[in-house]
Amino acid sequence: MTIRPIRITGDPVLRSPAAPVTRFDDELHELLTDMVDTMRAAPGVGLAAPQIGVSQQVFVWEWTDDDGILQEGAVINPTLHVGPLERRKADPDEDLEGCLSVPDFRYPLVRAKRVVLRGTTPLQTPVQITAEGWLARIFQHEFDHLQGTLYVDQLPWRLKRTARKEIRAEGFDAPGQSWLPGVDDFESDHEAEEA
């Protein structure tokens, strides 16, 4: 079990599109194992490879839905078809989102309620998952990471301005910063809701 440092918002790897995976080998298997271990330790519900400094199109997720069913998996080289986005103001409770690469901050963001995720499993088989609700939010959040986008980049302009000020005040906008779950004191007072 290896827990890797999670890169913080100012790191350039989080701001560049990730490269497609071309080799399904032991190194990829090790990366996926480390990603799951890191996500669980944080704790979070999703993690994209760029968040641990690896610019590859890979993300993992693990979340228990309201029916007690564990939703978990890994996808490689994904595409995401996003359903319609409602034109409404974000609800501060229902739409509250966080990110392990923007630790300890939460902002509401309207997301599409339904998505279709396509990609490849670690066993090189095609996968297609239709997701709604919170799982759809997780997929959108993690897919955005692979495009070099953070959820705070998509906030409405007034809230985005507030978020930038708060992130800058915390010193998170500088490159090269990271935190290590289980060592650093981030996210410890939040339930596993981060991606």
GROMACS .gro file of N, CA and C in nm, residues 46-136:
model
  273
   46GLY      N    1  -1.325   1.005  -0.520
   46GLY     CA    2  -1.267   0.992  -0.654
   46GLY      C    3  -1.129   1.052  -0.655
   47LEU      N    4  -1.049   1.010  -0.751
   47LEU     CA    5  -0.914   1.064  -0.764
   47LEU      C    6  -0.868   1.043  -0.908
   48ALA      N    7  -0.815   1.149  -0.967
   48ALA     CA    8  -0.760   1.142  -1.102
   48ALA      C    9  -0.608   1.139  -1.093
   49ALA      N   10  -0.546   1.072  -1.189
   49ALA     CA   11  -0.400   1.057  -1.188
   49ALA      C   12  -0.325   1.190  -1.177
   50PRO      N   13  -0.367   1.298  -1.246
   50PRO     CA   14  -0.294   1.423  -1.230
   50PRO      C   15  -0.289   1.474  -1.085
   51GLN      N   16  -0.387   1.435  -1.005
   51GLN     CA   17  -0.388   1.481  -0.866
   51GLN      C   18  -0.271   1.423  -0.785
   52ILE      N   19  -0.212   1.315  -0.834
   52ILE     CA   20  -0.092   1.264  -0.766
   52ILE      C   21   0.031   1.282  -0.856
   53GLY      N   22   0.019   1.376  -0.948
   53GLY     CA   23   0.135   1.415  -1.028
   53GLY      C   24   0.161   1.332  -1.152
   54VAL      N   25   0.066   1.247  -1.191
   54VAL     CA   26   0.084   1.161  -1.307
   54VAL      C   27  -0.010   1.209  -1.418
   55SER      N   28   0.046   1.259  -1.525
   55SER     CA   29  -0.035   1.315  -1.634
   55SER      C   30  -0.079   1.205  -1.729
   56GLN      N   31  -0.174   1.124  -1.681
   56GLN     CA   32  -0.232   1.017  -1.762
   56GLN      C   33  -0.383   1.017  -1.745
   57GLN      N   34  -0.453   0.974  -1.848
   57GLN     CA   35  -0.599   0.975  -1.848
   57GLN      C   36  -0.654   0.854  -1.773
   58VAL      N   37  -0.651   0.865  -1.642
   58VAL     CA   38  -0.696   0.759  -1.553
   58VAL      C   39  -0.766   0.823  -1.434
   59PHE      N   40  -0.881   0.768  -1.395
   59PHE     CA   41  -0.937   0.806  -1.265
   59PHE      C   42  -1.006   0.688  -1.199
   60VAL      N   43  -1.017   0.696  -1.067
   60VAL     CA   44  -1.081   0.592  -0.986
   60VAL      C   45  -1.191   0.657  -0.904
   61TRP      N   46  -1.285   0.575  -0.859
   61TRP     CA   47  -1.391   0.625  -0.771
   61TRP      C   48  -1.436   0.514  -0.679
   62GLU      N   49  -1.492   0.555  -0.564
   62GLU     CA   50  -1.545   0.461  -0.465
   62GLU      C   51  -1.641   0.540  -0.377
   63TRP      N   52  -1.769   0.507  -0.388
   63TRP     CA   53  -1.873   0.581  -0.317
   63TRP      C   54  -1.990   0.489  -0.291
   64THR      N   55  -2.048   0.496  -0.173
   64THR     CA   56  -2.166   0.417  -0.139
   64THR      C   57  -2.289   0.504  -0.156
   65ASP      N   58  -2.382   0.460  -0.240
   65ASP     CA   59  -2.500   0.541  -0.269
   65ASP      C   60  -2.603   0.532  -0.156
   66ASP      N   61  -2.715   0.602  -0.173
   66ASP     CA   62  -2.818   0.608  -0.069
   66ASP      C   63  -2.884   0.473  -0.042
   67ASP      N   64  -2.873   0.380  -0.136
   67ASP     CA   65  -2.928   0.246  -0.117
   67ASP      C   66  -2.826   0.151  -0.055
   68GLY      N   67  -2.708   0.202  -0.018
   68GLY     CA   68  -2.604   0.120   0.043
   68GLY      C   69  -2.524   0.039  -0.057
   69ILE      N   70  -2.537   0.072  -0.185
   69ILE     CA   71  -2.464  -0.002  -0.289
   69ILE      C   72  -2.332   0.068  -0.317
   70LEU      N   73  -2.224  -0.009  -0.310
   70LEU     CA   74  -2.092   0.045  -0.337
   70LEU      C   75  -2.073   0.066  -0.487
   71GLN      N   76  -2.044   0.188  -0.525
   71GLN     CA   77  -2.013   0.223  -0.663
   71GLN      C   78  -1.862   0.244  -0.669
   72GLU      N   79  -1.792   0.160  -0.741
   72GLU     CA   80  -1.646   0.171  -0.745
   72GLU      C   81  -1.595   0.128  -0.881
   73GLY      N   82  -1.477   0.180  -0.912
   73GLY     CA   83  -1.417   0.138  -1.038
   73GLY      C   84  -1.300   0.225  -1.077
   74ALA      N   85  -1.249   0.194  -1.195
   74ALA     CA   86  -1.139   0.269  -1.254
   74ALA      C   87  -1.167   0.276  -1.403
   75VAL      N   88  -1.133   0.389  -1.463
   75VAL     CA   89  -1.151   0.404  -1.607
   75VAL      C   90  -1.025   0.465  -1.667
   76ILE      N   91  -0.993   0.418  -1.786
   76ILE     CA   92  -0.873   0.462  -1.856
   76ILE      C   93  -0.915   0.521  -1.990
   77ASN      N   94  -0.854   0.632  -2.026
   77ASN     CA   95  -0.884   0.702  -2.151
   77ASN      C   96  -1.034   0.726  -2.170
   78PRO      N   97  -1.099   0.789  -2.070
   78PRO     CA   98  -1.244   0.804  -2.076
   78PRO      C   99  -1.290   0.914  -2.170
   79THR      N  100  -1.416   0.899  -2.211
   79THR     CA  101  -1.493   1.008  -2.271
   79THR      C  102  -1.615   1.024  -2.184
   80LEU      N  103  -1.676   1.141  -2.188
   80LEU     CA  104  -1.791   1.167  -2.103
   80LEU      C  105  -1.895   1.245  -2.183
   81HIS      N  106  -2.012   1.185  -2.196
   81HIS     CA  107  -2.126   1.256  -2.255
   81HIS      C  108  -2.206   1.313  -2.140
   82VAL      N  109  -2.217   1.446  -2.138
   82VAL     CA  110  -2.283   1.515  -2.027
   82VAL      C  111  -2.423   1.555  -2.070
   83GLY      N  112  -2.521   1.522  -1.987
   83GLY     CA  113  -2.660   1.559  -2.013
   83GLY      C  114  -2.678   1.710  -2.000
   84PRO      N  115  -2.801   1.756  -2.019
   84PRO     CA  116  -2.826   1.900  -2.012
   84PRO      C  117  -2.798   1.957  -1.874
   85LEU      N  118  -2.752   2.080  -1.873
   85LEU     CA  119  -2.722   2.151  -1.750
   85LEU      C  120  -2.838   2.245  -1.719
   86GLU      N  121  -2.892   2.233  -1.600
   86GLU     CA  122  -3.003   2.320  -1.559
   86GLU      C  123  -2.953   2.464  -1.544
   87ARG      N  124  -3.036   2.556  -1.588
   87ARG     CA  125  -3.006   2.699  -1.569
   87ARG      C  126  -3.069   2.741  -1.438
   88ARG      N  127  -2.988   2.736  -1.334
   88ARG     CA  128  -3.036   2.772  -1.201
   88ARG      C  129  -2.918   2.811  -1.115
   89LYS      N  130  -2.948   2.872  -1.004
   89LYS     CA  131  -2.844   2.906  -0.908
   89LYS      C  132  -2.807   2.780  -0.829
   90ALA      N  133  -2.680   2.763  -0.802
   90ALA     CA  134  -2.634   2.646  -0.726
   90ALA      C  135  -2.690   2.648  -0.585
   91ASP      N  136  -2.739   2.534  -0.541
   91ASP     CA  137  -2.791   2.519  -0.405
   91ASP      C  138  -2.672   2.498  -0.311
   92PRO      N  139  -2.661   2.579  -0.204
   92PRO     CA  140  -2.543   2.569  -0.117
   92PRO      C  141  -2.531   2.436  -0.042
   93ASP      N  142  -2.639   2.359  -0.037
   93ASP     CA  143  -2.632   2.228   0.028
   93ASP      C  144  -2.625   2.115  -0.075
   94GLU      N  145  -2.720   2.111  -0.166
   94GLU     CA  146  -2.729   2.004  -0.265
   94GLU      C  147  -2.612   2.002  -0.363
   95ASP      N  148  -2.559   2.119  -0.397
   95ASP     CA  149  -2.457   2.129  -0.501
   95ASP      C  150  -2.317   2.155  -0.446
   96LEU      N  151  -2.300   2.140  -0.315
   96LEU     CA  152  -2.171   2.168  -0.254
   96LEU      C  153  -2.068   2.064  -0.301
   97GLU      N  154  -1.955   2.114  -0.347
   97GLU     CA  155  -1.851   2.026  -0.402
   97GLU      C  156  -1.717   2.061  -0.338
   98GLY      N  157  -1.632   1.963  -0.328
   98GLY     CA  158  -1.497   1.983  -0.278
   98GLY      C  159  -1.399   1.910  -0.367
   99CYS      N  160  -1.271   1.929  -0.339
   99CYS     CA  161  -1.168   1.866  -0.421
   99CYS      C  162  -1.045   1.844  -0.334
  100LEU      N  163  -0.987   1.727  -0.344
  100LEU     CA  164  -0.867   1.698  -0.267
  100LEU      C  165  -0.749   1.784  -0.309
  101SER      N  166  -0.754   1.842  -0.428
  101SER     CA  167  -0.648   1.932  -0.474
  101SER      C  168  -0.675   2.078  -0.437
  102VAL      N  169  -0.789   2.103  -0.375
  102VAL     CA  170  -0.821   2.234  -0.317
  102VAL      C  171  -0.869   2.204  -0.174
  103PRO      N  172  -0.780   2.152  -0.091
  103PRO     CA  173  -0.822   2.094   0.038
  103PRO      C  174  -0.887   2.195   0.131
  104ASP      N  175  -0.989   2.144   0.201
  104ASP     CA  176  -1.063   2.216   0.304
  104ASP      C  177  -1.155   2.326   0.253
  105PHE      N  178  -1.168   2.345   0.124
  105PHE     CA  179  -1.262   2.443   0.070
  105PHE      C  180  -1.379   2.369   0.005
  106ARG      N  181  -1.498   2.429   0.013
  106ARG     CA  182  -1.619   2.376  -0.049
  106ARG      C  183  -1.694   2.491  -0.114
  107TYR      N  184  -1.740   2.470  -0.239
  107TYR     CA  185  -1.818   2.571  -0.309
  107TYR      C  186  -1.929   2.500  -0.386
  108PRO      N  187  -2.048   2.561  -0.395
  108PRO     CA  188  -2.156   2.499  -0.472
  108PRO      C  189  -2.140   2.521  -0.621
  109LEU      N  190  -2.164   2.414  -0.697
  109LEU     CA  191  -2.150   2.418  -0.842
  109LEU      C  192  -2.261   2.333  -0.905
  110VAL      N  193  -2.334   2.392  -0.998
  110VAL     CA  194  -2.436   2.317  -1.071
  110VAL      C  195  -2.366   2.222  -1.169
  111ARG      N  196  -2.407   2.097  -1.165
  111ARG     CA  197  -2.354   1.995  -1.257
  111ARG      C  198  -2.472   1.928  -1.328
  112ALA      N  199  -2.445   1.867  -1.440
  112ALA     CA  200  -2.547   1.788  -1.508
  112ALA      C  201  -2.588   1.672  -1.419
  113LYS      N  202  -2.715   1.639  -1.420
  113LYS     CA  203  -2.765   1.532  -1.334
  113LYS      C  204  -2.742   1.393  -1.392
  114ARG      N  205  -2.711   1.387  -1.523
  114ARG     CA  206  -2.695   1.257  -1.587
  114ARG      C  207  -2.578   1.262  -1.685
  115VAL      N  208  -2.496   1.157  -1.683
  115VAL     CA  209  -2.382   1.147  -1.775
  115VAL      C  210  -2.367   1.003  -1.821
  116VAL      N  211  -2.296   0.987  -1.932
  116VAL     CA  212  -2.258   0.854  -1.978
  116VAL      C  213  -2.106   0.853  -1.990
  117LEU      N  214  -2.043   0.767  -1.911
  117LEU     CA  215  -1.898   0.751  -1.910
  117LEU      C  216  -1.861   0.631  -1.996
  118ARG      N  217  -1.766   0.651  -2.086
  118ARG     CA  218  -1.713   0.542  -2.167
  118ARG      C  219  -1.562   0.541  -2.156
  119GLY      N  220  -1.504   0.425  -2.162
  119GLY     CA  221  -1.360   0.414  -2.156
  119GLY      C  222  -1.319   0.269  -2.155
  120THR      N  223  -1.206   0.244  -2.093
  120THR     CA  224  -1.149   0.110  -2.087
  120THR      C  225  -1.120   0.076  -1.942
  121THR      N  226  -1.145  -0.048  -1.904
  121THR     CA  227  -1.111  -0.094  -1.770
  121THR      C  228  -0.962  -0.127  -1.764
  122PRO      N  229  -0.909  -0.148  -1.644
  122PRO     CA  230  -0.769  -0.190  -1.633
  122PRO      C  231  -0.740  -0.323  -1.703
  123LEU      N  232  -0.845  -0.404  -1.728
  123LEU     CA  233  -0.828  -0.531  -1.800
  123LEU      C  234  -0.845  -0.514  -1.950
  124GLN      N  235  -0.848  -0.390  -1.995
  124GLN     CA  236  -0.856  -0.353  -2.137
  124GLN      C  237  -0.989  -0.391  -2.203
  125THR      N  238  -1.094  -0.397  -2.124
  125THR     CA  239  -1.227  -0.420  -2.181
  125THR      C  240  -1.303  -0.287  -2.184
  126PRO      N  241  -1.384  -0.267  -2.286
  126PRO     CA  242  -1.462  -0.144  -2.294
  126PRO      C  243  -1.563  -0.138  -2.180
  127VAL      N  244  -1.589  -0.017  -2.133
  127VAL     CA  245  -1.688   0.003  -2.027
  127VAL      C  246  -1.775   0.122  -2.064
  128GLN      N  247  -1.902   0.110  -2.029
  128GLN     CA  248  -1.995   0.222  -2.045
  128GLN      C  249  -2.084   0.223  -1.922
  129ILE      N  250  -2.090   0.338  -1.854
  129ILE     CA  251  -2.170   0.352  -1.732
  129ILE      C  252  -2.256   0.477  -1.746
  130THR      N  253  -2.387   0.459  -1.728
  130THR     CA  254  -2.478   0.573  -1.720
  130THR      C  255  -2.495   0.604  -1.573
  131ALA      N  256  -2.467   0.729  -1.537
  131ALA     CA  257  -2.471   0.768  -1.396
  131ALA      C  258  -2.562   0.888  -1.378
  132GLU      N  259  -2.626   0.891  -1.262
  132GLU     CA  260  -2.711   1.004  -1.226
  132GLU      C  261  -2.673   1.052  -1.087
  133GLY      N  262  -2.715   1.174  -1.055
  133GLY     CA  263  -2.697   1.228  -0.921
  133GLY      C  264  -2.552   1.244  -0.881
  134TRP      N  265  -2.521   1.197  -0.761
  134TRP     CA  266  -2.387   1.219  -0.706
  134TRP      C  267  -2.278   1.147  -0.786
  135LEU      N  268  -2.309   1.026  -0.836
  135LEU     CA  269  -2.210   0.954  -0.916
  135LEU      C  270  -2.182   1.030  -1.045
  136ALA      N  271  -2.284   1.091  -1.104
  136ALA     CA  272  -2.264   1.175  -1.223
  136ALA      C  273  -2.174   1.293  -1.190
   0.00000   0.00000   0.00000
